[in-house]
Coordinates of C-alpha atoms in Angstrom, one line a residue:
M1 CA -0.2 0.2 0.1
Q2 CA 0.7 3.4 -1.2
K3 CA 2.1 5.7 2.0
M4 CA 0.6 9.5 2.4
Q5 CA 2.2 12.1 3.2
A6 CA 0.4 14.1 6.2
S7 CA 0.1 16.9 4.5
K8 CA -3.0 18.1 2.9
G9 CA -3.5 17.3 -0.9
K10 CA 0.1 15.6 -1.9
Y11 CA 0.6 12.5 -3.3
A12 CA 4.3 11.1 -1.5
P13 CA 5.7 8.1 -3.8
P14 CA 7.3 5.2 -1.6
A15 CA 10.9 5.6 -3.0
A16 CA 12.0 9.4 -1.9
Q17 CA 12.3 11.7 -4.2
E18 CA 15.8 13.3 -5.8
E19 CA 15.8 16.8 -4.9
G20 CA 15.8 19.0 -8.3
G21 CA 14.8 16.4 -10.9
I22 CA 16.9 16.2 -14.4
P23 CA 15.4 18.1 -16.8
D24 CA 14.5 16.5 -20.1
E25 CA 15.4 17.9 -23.3
E26 CA 12.6 20.9 -24.3
G27 CA 13.5 22.1 -20.8
I28 CA 10.8 19.9 -18.5
E29 CA 12.0 19.0 -15.3
Q30 CA 11.5 15.5 -14.6
R31 CA 11.3 13.5 -11.4
D32 CA 12.6 10.6 -9.7
F33 CA 9.7 8.1 -8.7
T34 CA 6.5 5.6 -8.7
P35 CA 4.1 5.4 -9.8
A36 CA 0.6 5.1 -8.5
T37 CA -0.8 1.4 -9.0
G38 CA -4.9 2.0 -8.7
L39 CA -6.6 2.3 -5.4
S40 CA -9.6 0.1 -3.8
T41 CA -12.6 2.5 -2.8
S42 CA -12.2 2.0 0.7
Q43 CA -7.6 3.4 0.2
A44 CA -10.0 6.3 -1.8
E45 CA -13.0 7.0 0.4
Q46 CA -10.1 7.3 3.3
L47 CA -7.7 9.4 1.5
L48 CA -11.0 12.2 0.0
A49 CA -11.8 12.8 4.1
Q50 CA -8.3 13.6 5.3
H51 CA -7.8 15.8 2.0
G52 CA -11.0 17.0 1.0
R53 CA -12.8 16.9 -2.6
N54 CA -10.9 17.5 -5.5
E55 CA -12.9 21.0 -6.1
L56 CA -11.8 24.7 -5.3
E57 CA -13.0 26.5 -1.9
E58 CA -15.5 29.2 -3.5
K59 CA -16.6 32.5 -0.4
S60 CA -19.8 32.5 -0.9
K61 CA -22.0 35.3 0.9
P62 CA -25.2 35.4 2.2
N63 CA -28.2 36.7 0.8
W64 CA -29.0 39.5 4.1
L65 CA -25.3 40.1 3.1
I66 CA -25.5 41.2 0.0
F67 CA -29.0 43.2 0.4
L68 CA -26.4 44.7 3.0
E69 CA -24.6 46.2 0.6
Q70 CA -26.9 47.6 -1.7
L71 CA -27.9 50.7 1.1
K72 CA -24.1 51.0 1.8
E73 CA -22.8 52.4 -1.3
P74 CA -21.9 55.6 -2.2
M75 CA -25.3 56.9 -3.6
P76 CA -27.3 55.3 -1.3
I77 CA -25.6 56.9 1.4
M78 CA -26.4 60.4 0.0
I79 CA -29.8 59.3 0.0
W80 CA -29.8 58.0 3.6
L81 CA -28.5 60.8 4.8
A82 CA -31.1 63.4 2.7
A83 CA -33.8 60.7 4.2
F84 CA -32.5 62.1 8.2
T85 CA -32.7 65.8 7.0
E86 CA -35.6 64.7 6.1
A87 CA -36.2 63.3 9.2
A88 CA -34.8 66.5 11.4
I89 CA -36.7 68.5 10.4
S90 CA -40.2 66.9 10.7
N91 CA -40.7 66.1 6.7
W92 CA -42.0 63.0 6.9
P93 CA -43.8 62.6 4.0
D94 CA -40.5 63.0 2.1
M95 CA -38.3 61.0 4.7
A96 CA -40.6 58.4 3.1
I97 CA -40.7 58.9 -0.1
L98 CA -36.4 59.0 0.2
L99 CA -36.9 55.4 1.4
A100 CA -39.8 53.9 -0.5
I101 CA -36.6 54.6 -3.0
Q102 CA -34.5 53.4 -0.7
F103 CA -35.7 50.1 0.0
I104 CA -36.9 49.5 -3.6
N105 CA -33.1 50.0 -5.8
A106 CA -31.7 48.3 -3.6
S107 CA -34.6 45.1 -3.8
I108 CA -35.2 45.2 -7.7
S109 CA -30.8 44.4 -7.4
F110 CA -30.3 41.7 -4.8
Y111 CA -33.1 40.4 -7.6
E112 CA -31.6 40.5 -9.9
I113 CA -27.9 39.8 -8.6
T114 CA -28.8 36.9 -7.3
K115 CA -30.7 35.5 -10.5
A116 CA -27.5 35.5 -11.5
G117 CA -26.0 34.0 -8.6
D118 CA -28.2 31.3 -9.3
A119 CA -28.1 30.7 -13.0
V120 CA -24.1 30.6 -13.3
A121 CA -23.7 27.9 -10.1
A122 CA -26.4 25.7 -12.1
L123 CA -23.8 26.3 -15.2
K124 CA -21.1 25.1 -13.1
A125 CA -23.5 21.8 -11.4
S126 CA -23.8 21.0 -15.4
L127 CA -20.3 21.8 -16.3
K128 CA -18.6 19.1 -13.9
P129 CA -15.9 16.9 -15.4
L130 CA -15.2 13.4 -15.3
A131 CA -12.0 11.9 -14.8
T132 CA -11.4 8.1 -15.6
V133 CA -9.2 6.2 -12.5
K134 CA -8.5 3.2 -12.1
R135 CA -10.2 1.6 -9.0
D136 CA -10.3 -1.5 -8.0
G137 CA -8.4 -3.2 -10.4
A138 CA -10.1 -1.8 -13.3
W139 CA -10.8 1.6 -15.2
T140 CA -13.8 3.7 -14.1
N141 CA -15.1 7.2 -14.8
V142 CA -16.0 9.2 -11.8
D143 CA -16.6 12.7 -10.6
A144 CA -13.4 14.2 -10.9
G145 CA -13.9 16.1 -7.3
I146 CA -14.1 12.8 -6.0
V147 CA -10.5 12.7 -7.2
V148 CA -7.5 11.3 -4.7
P149 CA -3.8 12.0 -5.0
G150 CA -2.7 8.4 -5.4
D151 CA -4.9 8.1 -7.5
L152 CA -4.1 6.4 -10.9
V153 CA -5.1 8.6 -13.4
L154 CA -5.3 8.3 -18.2
L155 CA -4.7 10.6 -19.4
A156 CA -5.4 10.8 -22.9
S157 CA -6.5 13.0 -26.3
G158 CA -8.9 15.1 -25.2
S159 CA -9.4 15.5 -22.7
A160 CA -9.1 17.9 -19.1
I161 CA -6.2 17.1 -16.1
P162 CA -8.0 16.7 -13.5
A163 CA -5.5 17.6 -11.1
D164 CA -1.8 17.9 -11.0
C165 CA -0.5 14.4 -12.2
I166 CA 3.2 13.1 -13.4
V167 CA 3.6 11.1 -16.0
N168 CA 3.8 7.7 -15.4
E169 CA 5.5 6.2 -18.8
G170 CA 5.6 7.8 -22.4
T171 CA 5.0 10.8 -24.0
I172 CA 1.9 13.2 -24.6
E173 CA 1.0 16.9 -25.6
V174 CA -0.5 19.4 -22.7
D175 CA -1.9 22.8 -23.8
Q176 CA -1.7 24.2 -21.1
S177 CA -2.2 28.2 -23.0
A178 CA -5.0 28.8 -19.8
L179 CA -2.5 28.6 -17.7
T180 CA 0.6 29.8 -18.6
G181 CA -0.2 32.1 -22.4
E182 CA 2.4 29.6 -24.5
S183 CA 0.1 29.5 -27.8
L184 CA 1.9 25.7 -28.6
P185 CA 1.7 22.6 -26.9
V186 CA 4.2 21.3 -24.4
T187 CA 5.3 17.8 -24.9
M188 CA 5.5 15.7 -22.1
Y189 CA 7.4 13.2 -20.8
K190 CA 7.5 10.3 -18.2
G191 CA 7.7 12.2 -14.6
S192 CA 6.4 15.8 -16.0
S193 CA 3.7 17.3 -14.1
C194 CA 0.8 18.1 -15.8
K195 CA -1.1 20.9 -14.2
M196 CA -4.6 20.7 -13.3
G197 CA -7.0 23.3 -15.8
S198 CA -4.5 22.6 -18.8
N199 CA -5.7 19.9 -21.9
V200 CA -4.4 16.4 -23.8
V201 CA -4.8 17.4 -27.2
R202 CA -2.4 14.4 -28.8
G203 CA -0.8 11.1 -26.7
E204 CA -2.0 8.7 -23.7
V205 CA -0.7 8.2 -20.7
E206 CA -1.0 6.7 -17.3
G207 CA -0.6 9.7 -15.0
T208 CA -0.3 9.9 -11.0
V209 CA -2.0 12.2 -9.0
E210 CA 0.1 14.2 -6.6
Y211 CA -2.3 17.1 -6.4
T212 CA -6.0 18.0 -6.0
G213 CA -8.7 20.9 -4.7
G214 CA -6.7 24.5 -3.5
N215 CA -3.3 23.0 -3.3
T216 CA -3.0 22.1 -6.8
F217 CA -1.0 24.9 -9.3
F218 CA -4.3 26.1 -10.5
G219 CA -6.2 26.5 -7.2
K220 CA -3.5 28.3 -5.8
T221 CA -3.6 30.9 -8.4
A222 CA -7.2 31.0 -8.0
S223 CA -7.3 31.9 -4.7
L224 CA -5.4 34.3 -4.6
L225 CA -7.6 36.1 -7.4
Q226 CA -10.4 35.3 -4.9
G227 CA -9.4 37.0 -2.4
D228 CA -8.8 40.1 -4.5
D229 CA -12.2 42.9 -2.9
E230 CA -10.0 45.6 -5.5
L231 CA -12.5 47.6 -7.1
G232 CA -12.9 47.0 -11.0
N233 CA -12.6 50.1 -13.4
L234 CA -16.3 50.1 -14.3
Q235 CA -16.2 50.1 -10.1
K236 CA -14.0 53.1 -10.5
V237 CA -15.1 55.2 -13.0
L238 CA -18.3 55.2 -11.5
L239 CA -16.8 56.1 -8.5
R240 CA -15.2 59.0 -10.1
I241 CA -18.3 60.1 -11.7
V242 CA -20.9 60.5 -8.4
I243 CA -18.3 62.6 -6.8
V244 CA -17.9 64.8 -9.6
L245 CA -22.0 64.7 -9.6
V246 CA -21.7 64.7 -6.0
I247 CA -19.3 67.4 -5.9
L248 CA -21.5 69.8 -8.2
S249 CA -24.4 69.2 -6.3
L250 CA -23.7 70.3 -3.2
T251 CA -22.0 73.5 -5.3
F252 CA -24.3 74.4 -6.7
S253 CA -27.6 73.7 -3.9
G254 CA -25.2 75.8 -1.5
I255 CA -25.7 79.0 -3.4
V256 CA -29.8 78.1 -4.1
F257 CA -29.1 78.2 0.6
G258 CA -28.1 80.7 1.5
Y259 CA -29.3 82.7 -2.3
L260 CA -33.9 81.8 -0.6
L261 CA -31.8 81.6 3.5
G262 CA -30.7 85.9 2.1
S263 CA -34.3 86.0 0.5
G264 CA -36.0 86.0 4.1
E265 CA -37.5 82.5 3.2
N266 CA -38.3 80.4 6.4
L267 CA -35.4 77.8 6.7
T268 CA -37.1 74.3 7.9
E269 CA -38.3 74.7 4.4
T270 CA -35.7 76.1 2.7
I271 CA -33.0 72.9 3.8
S272 CA -36.2 70.7 3.3
F273 CA -36.6 72.0 -1.0
T274 CA -32.7 72.2 -1.0
V275 CA -32.6 68.4 0.4
V276 CA -34.8 67.6 -3.0
L277 CA -32.8 70.1 -5.6
I278 CA -30.5 68.0 -4.4
V279 CA -32.0 64.0 -4.8
A280 CA -32.9 65.2 -8.0
S281 CA -29.7 66.6 -9.6
I282 CA -28.0 64.1 -8.2
P283 CA -28.6 60.6 -10.2
V284 CA -29.2 58.5 -7.6
A285 CA -30.3 55.1 -8.8
I286 CA -27.3 55.1 -11.1
E287 CA -25.6 52.4 -9.3
I288 CA -28.1 49.9 -9.0
V289 CA -29.2 51.1 -12.6
C290 CA -25.4 49.6 -13.4
T291 CA -25.2 46.6 -11.6
T292 CA -28.5 45.3 -12.4
T293 CA -27.6 45.8 -16.1
L294 CA -23.9 43.4 -15.2
A295 CA -26.2 40.8 -13.5
L296 CA -28.8 40.6 -16.8
G297 CA -25.3 40.3 -18.5
S298 CA -23.9 37.9 -16.7
K299 CA -27.3 35.4 -16.3
E300 CA -28.1 35.3 -20.3
L301 CA -23.3 34.7 -20.8
S302 CA -25.0 32.0 -18.7
K303 CA -27.1 30.5 -21.6
H304 CA -24.2 30.5 -23.9
G305 CA -22.0 28.8 -21.4
A306 CA -19.7 31.4 -20.0
I307 CA -19.1 31.4 -16.8
V308 CA -19.0 35.5 -14.7
P309 CA -18.2 34.3 -11.4
R310 CA -17.7 38.3 -10.4
L311 CA -20.2 41.3 -12.7
A312 CA -17.2 43.5 -11.9
A313 CA -15.0 41.7 -14.2

């Protein structure tokens, strides 16, 4: 029975690997290792419980948090301030109208975002890849999510590589363009490491699964991208537009406020008029409209097989 290293997602062959490796004629590192011969169902279940499913961890937000996020954007904050100002001068009808606008906009945006997320989730569920592994001495097609380190997998032309694998014998050509940007397939030899997320374009070999899930090269790269909460380019453009509009609106509304006070108008009525002027002069729904438009676009793309995990992308 093959020995497994304690670290999650890593297959340690029985024979210790040499430090470093021997590069082949194309510069691809080859390593000394003991090829896998296949696992039993019980062994695979134990390894699956130890290393987890061969899937990338996805960060999902609860629905209540998505809804709250629609209420704390720059434009909704302006509506909150306007509503509180109306409440401070006891103008309850206008305050109720502003709050109604706030929650209607947030509800529409929330509905479209969650519907787009459901469409993407349904598409992902329908695109679950399969892997050909040797279990209990026989080759079988299984869900790639239950592939474990130490599995013996078949890497054939036209198939996706289900995990980071080491080529046991022979050669194959692998398309790694999604990972490295290389335009031409790369030839893999015995001991070469094939990365999850690439595809076999020519040849057929057996491979030993080395890493799975988040411990793969693809998984580590994806985790770095998921941790990036930086604003998208569209969000930055919208933020600049909002800042300019708010500054212009406050400037001109301040001029109107001063003029009305100087003309002897009632302070309460002047404040109420100025608040209405500010709300009317700023497109308070600009971010809601953009978010809804992006959500509808994501939903439409999912019908054509395109997955958009982030609307800002």
